[in-house]
Amino acid sequence: YTFTNPTYWLACTAAVIIMLVIVYVPWVQPMFRTGPLSPLDWAFVMAVVAFMWLAPCQWSQSRRRAKTA
């Protein structure tokens, strides 16, 4: 249901856009005391996202293997 729900995707897109505006638009940064992310910060973010995406896949595969064994 999540992947076919257009309202969900609209909300996720809006949230990402708002976060990027807060972090990268110069006149908004002082209001939230933020600054642009460094390449190292982005690498950390991507590593966490990859882990959060791959971990459930690995967990479900291991559960399927355990049931068939």
C-alpha atoms as one frame of an Amber mdcrd trajectory, in Angstrom:
protein
   0.000   0.000   0.000   2.838   2.389   0.792   4.374   2.199  -2.664   1.096
   2.860  -4.468  -0.098   5.682  -2.232   0.467   9.025  -4.026  -0.185  11.005
  -0.838   2.660   9.161   0.876   5.069   9.994  -1.950   3.940  13.618  -1.962
   4.550  13.876   1.787   7.983  12.236   1.516   8.976  14.529  -1.352   7.786
  17.610   0.537   9.734  16.547   3.641  12.948  16.079   1.671  12.521  19.439
  -0.087  11.888  21.211   3.224  14.992  19.625   4.770  17.145  20.620   1.795
  15.819  24.191   1.933  16.607  24.423   5.651  20.142  23.151   5.106  21.123
  24.800   1.808  19.220  28.091   1.338  21.535  30.778   2.750  18.887  33.093
   4.237  17.130  30.164   5.972  20.289  28.706   7.544  20.586  31.282  10.367
  16.986  30.666  11.449  17.737  26.992  12.091  21.481  27.364  12.789  22.386
  24.966   9.991  25.001  24.781   7.276  25.669  22.686   4.206  26.777  19.101
   4.673  30.351  18.171   3.846  31.157  15.278   1.491  32.097  13.200   4.537
  28.703  13.934   6.096  26.975  12.857   2.873  29.033   9.649   2.802  27.876
   8.892   6.355  24.247   9.594   5.423  24.478   7.301   2.382  26.069   4.534
   4.471  23.261   4.721   7.035  20.609   4.734   4.291  22.222   1.729   2.604
  22.314  -0.151   5.901  18.695   0.713   6.720  17.632  -0.453   3.264  19.720
  -3.636   3.121  19.321  -4.865   6.700  15.586  -5.676   6.428  16.205  -7.418
   3.097  18.908  -9.598   4.633  16.798 -10.286   7.704  13.780 -11.415   5.672
  15.947 -13.618   3.459  17.511 -15.299   6.466  14.051 -15.909   7.952  12.893
 -17.499   4.682  15.948 -19.751   4.623  15.375 -20.776   8.251  11.756 -21.746
   7.504  12.706 -23.912   4.530  15.609 -25.622   6.323
